[in-house]
XYZ file of C-alpha atoms in Angstrom:
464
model
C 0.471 32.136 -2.761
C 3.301 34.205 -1.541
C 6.974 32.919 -1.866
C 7.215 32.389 1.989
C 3.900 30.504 1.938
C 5.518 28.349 -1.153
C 8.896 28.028 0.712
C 6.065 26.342 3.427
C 4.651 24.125 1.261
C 7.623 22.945 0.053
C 8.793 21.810 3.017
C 5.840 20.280 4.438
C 5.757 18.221 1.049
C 9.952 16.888 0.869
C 9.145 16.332 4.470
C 5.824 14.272 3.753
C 7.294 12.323 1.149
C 10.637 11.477 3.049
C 7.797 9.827 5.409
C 7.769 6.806 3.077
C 10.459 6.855 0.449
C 13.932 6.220 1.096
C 16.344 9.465 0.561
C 17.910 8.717 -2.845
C 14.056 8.217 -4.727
C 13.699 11.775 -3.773
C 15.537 14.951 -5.863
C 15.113 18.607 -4.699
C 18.115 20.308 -5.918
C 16.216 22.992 -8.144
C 18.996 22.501 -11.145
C 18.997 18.547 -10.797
C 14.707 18.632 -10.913
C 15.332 21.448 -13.668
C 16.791 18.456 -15.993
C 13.635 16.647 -15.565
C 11.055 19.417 -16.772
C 10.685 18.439 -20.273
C 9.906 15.866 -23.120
C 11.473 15.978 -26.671
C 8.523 18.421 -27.615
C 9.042 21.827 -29.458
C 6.906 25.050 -28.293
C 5.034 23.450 -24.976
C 6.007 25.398 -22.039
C 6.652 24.088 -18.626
C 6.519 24.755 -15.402
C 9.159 24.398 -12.224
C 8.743 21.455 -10.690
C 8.812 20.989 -6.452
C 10.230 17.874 -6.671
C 11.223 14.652 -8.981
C 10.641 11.317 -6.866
C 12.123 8.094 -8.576
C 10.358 4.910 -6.876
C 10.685 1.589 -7.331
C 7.946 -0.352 -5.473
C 4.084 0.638 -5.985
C 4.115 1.156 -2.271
C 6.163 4.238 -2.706
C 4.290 5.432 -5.442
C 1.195 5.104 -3.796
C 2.534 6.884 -0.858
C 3.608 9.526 -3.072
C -0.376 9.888 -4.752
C -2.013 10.018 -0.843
C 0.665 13.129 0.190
C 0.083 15.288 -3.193
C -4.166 14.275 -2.804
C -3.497 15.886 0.915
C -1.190 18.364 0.030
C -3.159 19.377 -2.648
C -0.154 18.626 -5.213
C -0.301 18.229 -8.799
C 1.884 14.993 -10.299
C 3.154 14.739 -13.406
C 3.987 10.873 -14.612
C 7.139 10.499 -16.353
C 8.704 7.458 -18.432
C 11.885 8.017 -20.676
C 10.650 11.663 -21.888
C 11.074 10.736 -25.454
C 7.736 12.275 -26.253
C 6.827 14.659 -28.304
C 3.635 16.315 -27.439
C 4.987 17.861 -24.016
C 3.018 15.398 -22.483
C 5.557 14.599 -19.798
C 6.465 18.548 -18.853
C 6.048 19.578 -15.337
C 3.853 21.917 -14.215
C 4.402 24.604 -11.476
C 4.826 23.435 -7.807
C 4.399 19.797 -9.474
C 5.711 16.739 -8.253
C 7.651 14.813 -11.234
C 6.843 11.223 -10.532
C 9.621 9.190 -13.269
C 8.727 5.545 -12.891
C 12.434 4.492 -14.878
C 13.461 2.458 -11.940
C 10.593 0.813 -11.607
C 12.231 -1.124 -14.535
C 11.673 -4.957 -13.655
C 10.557 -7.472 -16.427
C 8.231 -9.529 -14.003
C 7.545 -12.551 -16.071
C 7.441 -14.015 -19.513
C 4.848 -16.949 -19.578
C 5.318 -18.978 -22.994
C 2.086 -21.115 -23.073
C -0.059 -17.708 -22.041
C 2.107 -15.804 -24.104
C 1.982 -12.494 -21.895
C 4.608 -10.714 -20.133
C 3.890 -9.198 -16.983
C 6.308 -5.621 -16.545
C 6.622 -2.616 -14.378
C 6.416 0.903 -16.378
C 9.948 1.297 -16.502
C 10.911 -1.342 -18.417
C 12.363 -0.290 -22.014
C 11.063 -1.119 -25.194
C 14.045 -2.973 -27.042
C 15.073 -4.299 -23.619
C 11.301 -6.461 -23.159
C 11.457 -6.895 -27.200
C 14.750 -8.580 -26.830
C 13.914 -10.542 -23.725
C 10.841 -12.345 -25.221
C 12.523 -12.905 -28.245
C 14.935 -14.986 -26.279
C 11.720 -16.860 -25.552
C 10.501 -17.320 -29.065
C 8.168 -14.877 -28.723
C 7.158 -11.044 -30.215
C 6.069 -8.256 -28.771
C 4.965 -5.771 -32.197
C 5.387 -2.478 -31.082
C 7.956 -0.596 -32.096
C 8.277 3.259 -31.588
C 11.535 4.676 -33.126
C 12.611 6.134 -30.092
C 12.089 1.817 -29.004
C 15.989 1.766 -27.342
C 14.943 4.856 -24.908
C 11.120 4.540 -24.548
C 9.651 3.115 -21.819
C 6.806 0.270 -22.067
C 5.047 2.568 -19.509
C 5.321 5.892 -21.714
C 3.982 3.719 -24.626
C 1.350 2.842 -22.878
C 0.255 6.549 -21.665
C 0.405 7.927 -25.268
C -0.694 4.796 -27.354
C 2.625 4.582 -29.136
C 2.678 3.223 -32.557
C 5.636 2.337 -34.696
C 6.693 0.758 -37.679
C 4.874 -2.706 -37.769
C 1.564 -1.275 -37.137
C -0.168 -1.978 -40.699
C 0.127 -5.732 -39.789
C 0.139 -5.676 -35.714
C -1.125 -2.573 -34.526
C -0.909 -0.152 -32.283
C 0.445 -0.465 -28.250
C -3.455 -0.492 -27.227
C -3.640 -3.994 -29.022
C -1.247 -5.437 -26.389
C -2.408 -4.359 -23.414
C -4.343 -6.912 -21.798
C -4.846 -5.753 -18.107
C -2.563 -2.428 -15.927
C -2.336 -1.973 -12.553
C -2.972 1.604 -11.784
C -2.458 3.630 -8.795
C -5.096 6.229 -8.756
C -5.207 10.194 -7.672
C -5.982 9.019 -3.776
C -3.597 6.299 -3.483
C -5.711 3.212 -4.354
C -4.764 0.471 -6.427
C -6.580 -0.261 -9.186
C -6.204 -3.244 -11.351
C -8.132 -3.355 -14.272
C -8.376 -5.749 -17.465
C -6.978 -9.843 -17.465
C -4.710 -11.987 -18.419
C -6.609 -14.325 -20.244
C -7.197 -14.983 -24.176
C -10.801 -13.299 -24.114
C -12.748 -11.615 -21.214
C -15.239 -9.019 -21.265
C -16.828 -8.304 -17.644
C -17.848 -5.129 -17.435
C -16.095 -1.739 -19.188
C -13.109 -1.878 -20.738
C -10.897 0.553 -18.521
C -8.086 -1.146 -19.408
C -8.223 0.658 -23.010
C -9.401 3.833 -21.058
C -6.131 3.905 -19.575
C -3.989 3.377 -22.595
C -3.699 6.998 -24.272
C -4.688 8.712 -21.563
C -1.153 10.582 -20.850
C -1.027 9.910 -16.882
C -4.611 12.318 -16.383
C -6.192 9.260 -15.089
C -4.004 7.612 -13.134
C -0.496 5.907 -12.856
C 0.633 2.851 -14.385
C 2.799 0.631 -11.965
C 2.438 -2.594 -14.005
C 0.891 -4.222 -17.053
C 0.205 -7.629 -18.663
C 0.826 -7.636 -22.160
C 0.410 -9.759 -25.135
C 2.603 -11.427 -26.764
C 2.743 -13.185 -30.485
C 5.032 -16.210 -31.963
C 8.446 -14.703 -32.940
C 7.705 -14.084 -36.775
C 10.351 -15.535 -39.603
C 12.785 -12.660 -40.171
C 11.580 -9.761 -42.420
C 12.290 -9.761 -46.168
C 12.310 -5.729 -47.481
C 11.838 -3.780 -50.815
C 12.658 -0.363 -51.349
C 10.620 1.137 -54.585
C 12.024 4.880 -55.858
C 8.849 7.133 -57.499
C 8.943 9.991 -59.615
C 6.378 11.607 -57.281
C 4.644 11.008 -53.920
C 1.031 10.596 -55.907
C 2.544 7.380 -57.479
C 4.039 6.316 -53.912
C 0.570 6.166 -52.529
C -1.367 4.886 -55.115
C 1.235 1.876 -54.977
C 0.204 1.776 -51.426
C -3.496 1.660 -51.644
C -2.311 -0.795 -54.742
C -0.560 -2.891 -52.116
C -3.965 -2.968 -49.463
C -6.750 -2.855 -52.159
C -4.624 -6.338 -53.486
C -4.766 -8.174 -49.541
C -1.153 -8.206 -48.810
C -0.647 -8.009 -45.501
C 3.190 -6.128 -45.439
C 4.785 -6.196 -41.963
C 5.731 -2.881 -42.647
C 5.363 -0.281 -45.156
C 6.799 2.943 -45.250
C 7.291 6.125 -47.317
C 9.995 8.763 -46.924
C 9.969 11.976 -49.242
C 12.850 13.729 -50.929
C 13.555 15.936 -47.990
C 14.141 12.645 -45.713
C 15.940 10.573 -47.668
C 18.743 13.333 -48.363
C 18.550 14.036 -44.730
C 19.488 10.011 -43.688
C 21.979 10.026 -46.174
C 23.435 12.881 -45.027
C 23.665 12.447 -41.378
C 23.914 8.175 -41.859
C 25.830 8.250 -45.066
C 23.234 4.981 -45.944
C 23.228 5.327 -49.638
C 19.837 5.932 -50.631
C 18.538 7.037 -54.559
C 18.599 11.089 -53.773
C 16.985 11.458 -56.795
C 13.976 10.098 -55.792
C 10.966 12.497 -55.135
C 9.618 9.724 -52.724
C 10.855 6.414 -51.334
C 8.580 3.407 -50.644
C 9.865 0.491 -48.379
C 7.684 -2.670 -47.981
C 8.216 -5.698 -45.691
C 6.999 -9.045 -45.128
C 7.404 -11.762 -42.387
C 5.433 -14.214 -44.395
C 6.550 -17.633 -44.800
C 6.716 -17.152 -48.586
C 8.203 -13.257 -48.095
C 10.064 -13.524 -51.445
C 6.652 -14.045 -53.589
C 5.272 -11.421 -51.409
C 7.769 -9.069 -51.980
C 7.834 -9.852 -55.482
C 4.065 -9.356 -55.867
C 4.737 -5.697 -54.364
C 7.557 -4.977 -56.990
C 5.160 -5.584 -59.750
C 2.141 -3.250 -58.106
C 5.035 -0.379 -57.556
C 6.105 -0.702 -61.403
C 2.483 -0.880 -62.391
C 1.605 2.669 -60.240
C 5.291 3.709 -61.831
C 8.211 2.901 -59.936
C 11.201 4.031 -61.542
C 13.044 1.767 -59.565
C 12.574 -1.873 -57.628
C 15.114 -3.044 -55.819
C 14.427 -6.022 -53.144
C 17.007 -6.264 -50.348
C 19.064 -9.464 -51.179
C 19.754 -11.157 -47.402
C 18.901 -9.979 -44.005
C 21.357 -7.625 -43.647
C 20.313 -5.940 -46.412
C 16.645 -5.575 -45.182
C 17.960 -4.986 -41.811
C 20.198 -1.536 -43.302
C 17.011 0.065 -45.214
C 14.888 -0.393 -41.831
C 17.814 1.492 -40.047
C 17.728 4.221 -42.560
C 13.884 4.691 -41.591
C 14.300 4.549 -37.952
C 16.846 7.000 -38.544
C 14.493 9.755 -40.250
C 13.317 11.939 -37.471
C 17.147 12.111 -36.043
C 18.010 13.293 -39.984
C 15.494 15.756 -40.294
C 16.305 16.863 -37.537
C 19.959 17.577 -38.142
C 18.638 20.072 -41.106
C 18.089 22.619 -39.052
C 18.516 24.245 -35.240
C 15.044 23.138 -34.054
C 11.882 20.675 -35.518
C 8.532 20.768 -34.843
C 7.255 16.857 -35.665
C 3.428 16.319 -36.533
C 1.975 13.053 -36.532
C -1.465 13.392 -38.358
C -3.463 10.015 -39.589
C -5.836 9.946 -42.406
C -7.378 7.458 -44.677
C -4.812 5.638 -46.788
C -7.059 6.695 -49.735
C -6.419 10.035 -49.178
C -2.627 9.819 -48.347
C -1.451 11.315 -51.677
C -3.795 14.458 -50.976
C -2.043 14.776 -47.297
C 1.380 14.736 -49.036
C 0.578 16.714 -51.611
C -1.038 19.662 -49.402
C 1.934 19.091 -46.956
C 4.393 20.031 -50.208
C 2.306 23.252 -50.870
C 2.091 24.413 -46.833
C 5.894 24.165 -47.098
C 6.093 26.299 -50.386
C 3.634 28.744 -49.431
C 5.333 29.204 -45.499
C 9.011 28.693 -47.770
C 9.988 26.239 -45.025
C 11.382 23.187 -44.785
C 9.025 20.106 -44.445
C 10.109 16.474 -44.537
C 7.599 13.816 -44.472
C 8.207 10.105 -43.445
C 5.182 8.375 -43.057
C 3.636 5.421 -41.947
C 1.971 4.393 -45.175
C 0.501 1.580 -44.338
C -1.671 2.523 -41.874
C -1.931 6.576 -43.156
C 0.461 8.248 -40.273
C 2.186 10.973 -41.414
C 5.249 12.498 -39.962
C 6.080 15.619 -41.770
C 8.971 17.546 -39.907
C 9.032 21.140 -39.467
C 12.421 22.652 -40.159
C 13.308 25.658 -38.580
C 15.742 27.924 -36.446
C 14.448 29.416 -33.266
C 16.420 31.763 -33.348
C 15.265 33.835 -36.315
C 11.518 35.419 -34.974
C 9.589 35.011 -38.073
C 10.545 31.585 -39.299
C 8.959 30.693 -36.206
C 5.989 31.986 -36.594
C 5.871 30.820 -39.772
C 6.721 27.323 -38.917
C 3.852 27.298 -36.050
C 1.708 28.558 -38.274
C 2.364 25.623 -40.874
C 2.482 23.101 -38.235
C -1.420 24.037 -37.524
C -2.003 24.007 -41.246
C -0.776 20.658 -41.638
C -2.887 19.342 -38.793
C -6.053 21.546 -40.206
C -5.154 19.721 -43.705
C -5.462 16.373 -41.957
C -8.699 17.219 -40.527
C -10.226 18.226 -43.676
C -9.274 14.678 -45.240
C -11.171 12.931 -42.440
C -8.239 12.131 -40.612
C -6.926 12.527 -36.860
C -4.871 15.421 -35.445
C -2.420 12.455 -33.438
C -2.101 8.628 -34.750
C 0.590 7.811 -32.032
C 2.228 10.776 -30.599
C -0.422 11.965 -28.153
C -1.985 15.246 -27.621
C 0.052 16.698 -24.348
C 0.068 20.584 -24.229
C 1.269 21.151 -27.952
C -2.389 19.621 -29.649
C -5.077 20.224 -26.808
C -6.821 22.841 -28.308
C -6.752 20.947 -31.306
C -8.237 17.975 -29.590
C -11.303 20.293 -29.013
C -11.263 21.089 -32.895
C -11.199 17.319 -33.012
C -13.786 15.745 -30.741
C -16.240 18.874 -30.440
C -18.516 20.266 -27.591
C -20.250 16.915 -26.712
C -16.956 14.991 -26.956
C -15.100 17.168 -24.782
C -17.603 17.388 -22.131
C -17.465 13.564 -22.117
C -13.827 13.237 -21.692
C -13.860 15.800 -18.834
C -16.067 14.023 -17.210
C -14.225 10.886 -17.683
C -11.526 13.001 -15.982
C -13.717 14.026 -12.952
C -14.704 10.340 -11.903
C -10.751 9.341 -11.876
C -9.240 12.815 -10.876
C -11.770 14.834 -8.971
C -9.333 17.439 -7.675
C -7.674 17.455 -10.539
C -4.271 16.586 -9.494
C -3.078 14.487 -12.092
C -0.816 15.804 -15.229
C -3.125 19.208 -15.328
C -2.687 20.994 -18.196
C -2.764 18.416 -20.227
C -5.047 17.268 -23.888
C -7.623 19.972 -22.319
């Protein structure tokens, strides 16, 4: 198409949208929608975008799905764009559809124990709310005081309690969804148990906004938990880190949280967070538990990290204590990040049993590319997060450092594990995903994609 006949379009489309939104939900200033283009994600390109609309009913975003179907318009969903996978990155002549004012925490039923919300509502904000109530909702990305409950939902966001709660996809009991023509889905339940018919409920979750657009979701909810007791064990190596972690499983603990951060990280945090940490450690374990008897737990764990060779056990003495060594974790990415002018993060799973071999071959990728790698990791559950160092700015460190960052995932692979555990596959791991699920796989998924999306309208360009 010709710029006059895109000058056209453009029009025709502000105009068709002004049809049913009111003036301020819709941005066209080309530096304003500019701002908007992007996640958090290093090396995924994007496109320029026609437009960012803002609703805040699903009446306006369903108007907004019917003009792009007839305009023949691709949308983009957006939440808080703290992703990392360029999931959320326009395309060209896209409409950016941000759902952060639809931001309303609906209701929080305590006998139930669900919580109705739009897809703007953030993390920490519903967290906080239902713990007013005496109630917990687990997950909890790092990024959990920007992220949106919607952009957890469209890339299955994780976080640190998963080895005892699990993932976002456990929590999602029913979504409304407005599909690629407009129509209102609304899929799933509120009750305990249910299973009539497929379970497109989970079909949604993960799914990145290909599928359709999440305008509202029940979730579950759990009894607030007593208040977490934490250990922090220093190893001479990352081999004896994991093997007090598959210690800790193999022995039927059940940690609220257990985490490892190497060398590389915990100088980082203590650089950027001045936090105190052993730097002399080669890798950092920190184990929690919300148990009613969290000091025999925790003591139970001291013993299995001296037995696997700890050179240090230290359990947090009060609250505050536990509460400073979680911030030093949540803090990692930010830390690693301050090394160097640019990071590239990875966020490959694999069997806990073969953690120390993912660590391990993550060491050697950084020696061999002579880059620098920091790995945090959630250890409990086998997520690694090793950190790509680099400046952009300097031609062959980057290559190098995309080069490493596909060795890493190849690594993971290899060990029988999963290219993404939480961080979605966007633009920067689609062909990757391929890698991953294989010929018959993929032609499944795109046909998924064909029955919700037949023109292809929704988020294109993105896992394939």
């Amino acid at each position: 198409m010709d710029d006059a006949g895109e000058d056209d379009l453009s029009l025709r489309l502000h105009a068709s949208l002004l049809e049913g939104l009111p003036a301020e939900a819709l941005l066209t200033d080309p530096e304003v929608t500019a701002s908007y283009a992007t996640d958090m994600a290093t090396f995924c390109a994007a496109g320029t975008p026609a437009a960012v609309v803002l609703p805040r009913t699903v009446e306006q975003v369903q108007h907004v799905l019917r003009t792009a179907t007839a305009l023949r318009v691709p949308v983009v969903p957006q939440g808080a764009r703290t992703g990392l996978s360029g999931a959320a990155n326009a395309s060209d002549g896209c409409i950016l559809l941000s759902l952060v004012k639809m931001d309303r925490i609906l209701e929080i039923n305590t006998v139930d124990r669900v919580a109705v919300v739009e897809p703007g509502v953030v993390n920490a904000v519903l967290s906080r709310a239902v713990a007013d109530r005496g109630l917990f909702y687990p997950p909890d990305p790092s990024s959990w005081e920007q992220c949106t409950i919607g952009g957890n939902i469209g890339t299955a966001s994780g976080g640190l309690c998963c080895v005892k709660y699990g993932v976002t996809a456990e929590y999602v009991l029913g979504l409304d969804v407005v599909l690629a023509d407009g129509r209102l889905l609304r899929t799933g339940r509120r009750t305990a148990k249910g299973v009539a018919g497929y379970d497109l409920t989970r079909l949604f979750v993960g799914s990145e906004g290909s599928l359709g657009v999440v305008v509202q979701a029940v979730l579950a909810l759990r009894p607030a938990p007593p208040r977490q007791l934490v250990l922090a064990a220093e190893f001479p190596s990352a081999a004896a880190a994991c093997a007090a972690v598959c210690a800790v499983m193999e022995a039927g603990l059940t940690p609220s949280l257990l985490e490892l951060m190497d060398r590389t990280t915990v100088r980082a945090v203590n650089a950027l967070g001045k936090m105190g940490l052993p730097e002399t450690t080669e890798a950092l374990l920190l184990a929690a538990f919300d148990t009613p008897h969290a000091p025999d737990d925790v003591a139970a764990v001291g013993e299995l990290c001296r037995t696997a060779g700890a050179s240090a056990v230290v359990p947090a003495e009060d609250e505050a204590e536990s509460e400073l060594l979680l911030q030093a974790r949540r803090m990692s990415l930010t830390a690693l990040d301050a090394l160097r002018p640019a990071t590239m993060i990875d966020d490959v799973c694999v069997p806990r049993s073969r953690l120390a071999e993912m660590l391990d071959g993550t060491a050697a990728i950084a020696r061999a590319y002579d880059l620098l790698i920091g790995v945090c990791a959630h250890a409990g559950d086998g997520n690694t997060h090793p950190v790509v160092c680099f400046d952009p700015a300097d031609g062959d460190e980057t290559r190098r450092a995309r080069e490493s960052f596909d060795e890493i995932m190849a690594l993971g692979l290899a060990l029988g594990g999963t290219i993404t555990g939480e961080h979605g596959v966007g633009v920067l791991k689609k062909e990757w995903l391929a890698r991953e699920l294989g010929p018959v796989g993929m032609e499944m998924q795109r046909a998924v994609k064909q029955a919700f999306d037949p023109l292809g309208l929704l988020n294109p360009g993105k896992l394939f």
